[in-house]
Coordinates of C-alpha atoms in Angstrom, one line a residue:
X1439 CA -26.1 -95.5 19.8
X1440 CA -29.4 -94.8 21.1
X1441 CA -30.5 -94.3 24.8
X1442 CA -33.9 -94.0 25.0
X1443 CA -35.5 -97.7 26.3
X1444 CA -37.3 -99.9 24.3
X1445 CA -40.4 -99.0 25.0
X1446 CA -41.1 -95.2 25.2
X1447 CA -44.1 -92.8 24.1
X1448 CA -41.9 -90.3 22.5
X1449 CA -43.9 -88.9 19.5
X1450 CA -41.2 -85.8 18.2
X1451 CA -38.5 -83.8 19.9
X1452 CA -37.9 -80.5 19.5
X1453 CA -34.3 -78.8 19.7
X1454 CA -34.2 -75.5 19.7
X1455 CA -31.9 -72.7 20.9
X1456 CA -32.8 -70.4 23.1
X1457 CA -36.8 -69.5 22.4
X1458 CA -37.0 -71.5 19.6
X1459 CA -38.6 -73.9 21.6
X1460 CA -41.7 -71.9 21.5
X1461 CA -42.1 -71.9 18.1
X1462 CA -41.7 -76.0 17.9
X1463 CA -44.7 -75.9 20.3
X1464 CA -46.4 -73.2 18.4
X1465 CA -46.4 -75.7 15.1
X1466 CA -48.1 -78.9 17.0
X1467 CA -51.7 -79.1 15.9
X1468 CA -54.2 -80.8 17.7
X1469 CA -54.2 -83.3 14.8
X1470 CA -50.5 -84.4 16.0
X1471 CA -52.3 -86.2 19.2
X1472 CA -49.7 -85.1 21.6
X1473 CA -50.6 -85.9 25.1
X1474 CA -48.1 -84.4 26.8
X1475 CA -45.2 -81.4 26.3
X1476 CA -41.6 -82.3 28.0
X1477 CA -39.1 -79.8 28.5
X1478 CA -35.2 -79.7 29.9
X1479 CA -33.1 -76.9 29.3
X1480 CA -30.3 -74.8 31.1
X1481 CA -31.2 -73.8 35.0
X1482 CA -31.0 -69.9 34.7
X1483 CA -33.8 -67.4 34.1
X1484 CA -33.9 -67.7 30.1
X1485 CA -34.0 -71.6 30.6
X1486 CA -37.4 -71.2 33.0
X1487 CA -38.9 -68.3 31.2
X1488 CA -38.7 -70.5 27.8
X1489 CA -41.0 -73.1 28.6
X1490 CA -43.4 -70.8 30.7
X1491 CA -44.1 -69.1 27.3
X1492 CA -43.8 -72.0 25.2
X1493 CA -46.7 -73.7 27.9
X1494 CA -49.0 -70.2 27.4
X1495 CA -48.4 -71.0 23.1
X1496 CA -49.6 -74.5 23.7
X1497 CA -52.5 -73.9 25.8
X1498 CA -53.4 -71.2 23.6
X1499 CA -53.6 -73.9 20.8
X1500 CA -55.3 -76.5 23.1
X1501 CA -52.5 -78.3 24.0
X1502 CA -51.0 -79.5 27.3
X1503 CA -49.0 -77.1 29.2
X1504 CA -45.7 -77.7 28.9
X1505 CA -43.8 -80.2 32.3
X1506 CA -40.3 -80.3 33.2
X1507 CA -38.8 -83.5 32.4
X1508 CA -38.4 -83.8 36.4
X1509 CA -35.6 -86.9 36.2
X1510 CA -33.7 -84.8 33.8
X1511 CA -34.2 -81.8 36.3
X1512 CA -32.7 -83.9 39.0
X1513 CA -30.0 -85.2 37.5
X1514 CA -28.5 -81.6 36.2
X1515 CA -28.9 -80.6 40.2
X1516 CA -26.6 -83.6 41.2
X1517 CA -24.1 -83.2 38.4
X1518 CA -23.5 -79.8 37.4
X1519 CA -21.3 -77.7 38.6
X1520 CA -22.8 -73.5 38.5
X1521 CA -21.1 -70.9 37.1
X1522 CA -21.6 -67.1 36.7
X1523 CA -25.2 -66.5 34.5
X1524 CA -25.5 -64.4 31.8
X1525 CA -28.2 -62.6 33.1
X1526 CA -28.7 -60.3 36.4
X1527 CA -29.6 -62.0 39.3
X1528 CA -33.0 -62.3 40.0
X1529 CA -35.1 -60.9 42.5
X1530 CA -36.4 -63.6 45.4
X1531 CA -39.8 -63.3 43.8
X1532 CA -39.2 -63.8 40.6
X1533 CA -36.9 -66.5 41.2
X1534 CA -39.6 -68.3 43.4
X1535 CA -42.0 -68.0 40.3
X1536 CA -40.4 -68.7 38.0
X1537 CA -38.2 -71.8 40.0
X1538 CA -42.3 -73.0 40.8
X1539 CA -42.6 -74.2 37.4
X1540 CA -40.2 -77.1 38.4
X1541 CA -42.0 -77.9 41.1
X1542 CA -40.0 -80.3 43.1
X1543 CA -36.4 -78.0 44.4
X1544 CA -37.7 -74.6 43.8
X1545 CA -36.1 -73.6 47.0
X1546 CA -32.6 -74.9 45.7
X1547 CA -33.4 -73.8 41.7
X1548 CA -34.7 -70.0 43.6
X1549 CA -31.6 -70.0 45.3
X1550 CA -29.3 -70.4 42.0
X1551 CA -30.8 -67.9 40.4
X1552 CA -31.1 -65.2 43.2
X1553 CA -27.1 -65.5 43.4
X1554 CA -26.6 -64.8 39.7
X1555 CA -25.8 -68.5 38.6
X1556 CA -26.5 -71.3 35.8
X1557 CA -26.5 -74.7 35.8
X1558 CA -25.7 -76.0 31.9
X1559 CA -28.2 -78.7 30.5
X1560 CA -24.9 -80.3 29.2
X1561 CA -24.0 -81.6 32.5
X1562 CA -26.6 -84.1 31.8
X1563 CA -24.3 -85.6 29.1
X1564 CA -24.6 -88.7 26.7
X1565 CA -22.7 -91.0 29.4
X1566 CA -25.2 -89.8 31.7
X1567 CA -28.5 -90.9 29.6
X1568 CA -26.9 -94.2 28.7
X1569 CA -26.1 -95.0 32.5
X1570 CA -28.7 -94.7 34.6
X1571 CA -32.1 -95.0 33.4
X1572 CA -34.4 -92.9 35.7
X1573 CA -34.9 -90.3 33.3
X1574 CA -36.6 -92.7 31.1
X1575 CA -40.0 -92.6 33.3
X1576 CA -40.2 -89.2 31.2
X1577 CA -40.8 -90.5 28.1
X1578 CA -42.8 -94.0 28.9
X1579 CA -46.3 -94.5 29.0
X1580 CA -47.3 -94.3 32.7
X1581 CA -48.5 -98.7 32.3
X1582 CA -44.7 -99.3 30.7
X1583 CA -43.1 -97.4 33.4

């Protein structure tokens, strides 16, 4: 079953684990006429330093930088539950910069990872995509939407 809508602007996704996401970027040529770069991964300080690096990659191949798929973002905040990172804790400032990437809840994502914790992408499950539909203003051109 499929839960993307009907209508959507999604050109190619990329899976990767851990960095590998930078490398997906690093193969997109200009030729591929990608407008825009989505990411959602795991809330701890490998999951925001990954699409910092893989945005530097793109711009450095005149790309877009790389944009949290916000309704994604959101939805991991409500549902997940944290639990003990693999990393350190980060210091305040480098939580702040690194949570500013996001944007919208940096306070809240700063917070997580200035107390050592994680939130999983996979509490943004299947069920989840197929049941409510906000996310799907992430992958729709902005006149569908």
């Amino acid at each position: 079953m499929n839960s993307l809508p009907e209508r959507h602007d999604l050109g190619y996704v990329a899976w990767g684990l851990g960095n590998t996401f930078t490398a997906s970027v690093n193969t997109i040529r200009a030729r591929h006429a990608v407008a825009e770069i989505r990411y959602f991964g795991d809330l701890d300080l490998s999951g925001l330093r990954i699409p910092l690096s893989a945005s530097a990659t793109a711009v450095h191949n005149g790309l877009p930088q790389v944009r949290p798929a916000m309704h994604l973002y959101r939805a991991l905040l409500q549902l997940g539950l944290p639990i003990a990172a693999k990393e350190k804790a980060a210091a305040p400032a480098d939580a702040a910069r690194l949570a500013g990437w996001l944007g919208e809840n940096m306070g809240q994502v700063a917070a997580l990872l200035t107390r050592g914790e994680r939130l999983a992408q996979e509490w943004v499950g299947f069920r989840h995509l197929r049941t409510d539909a906000s996310w799907h203003a992430d992958v729709r051109i902005a006149a569908w939407a």
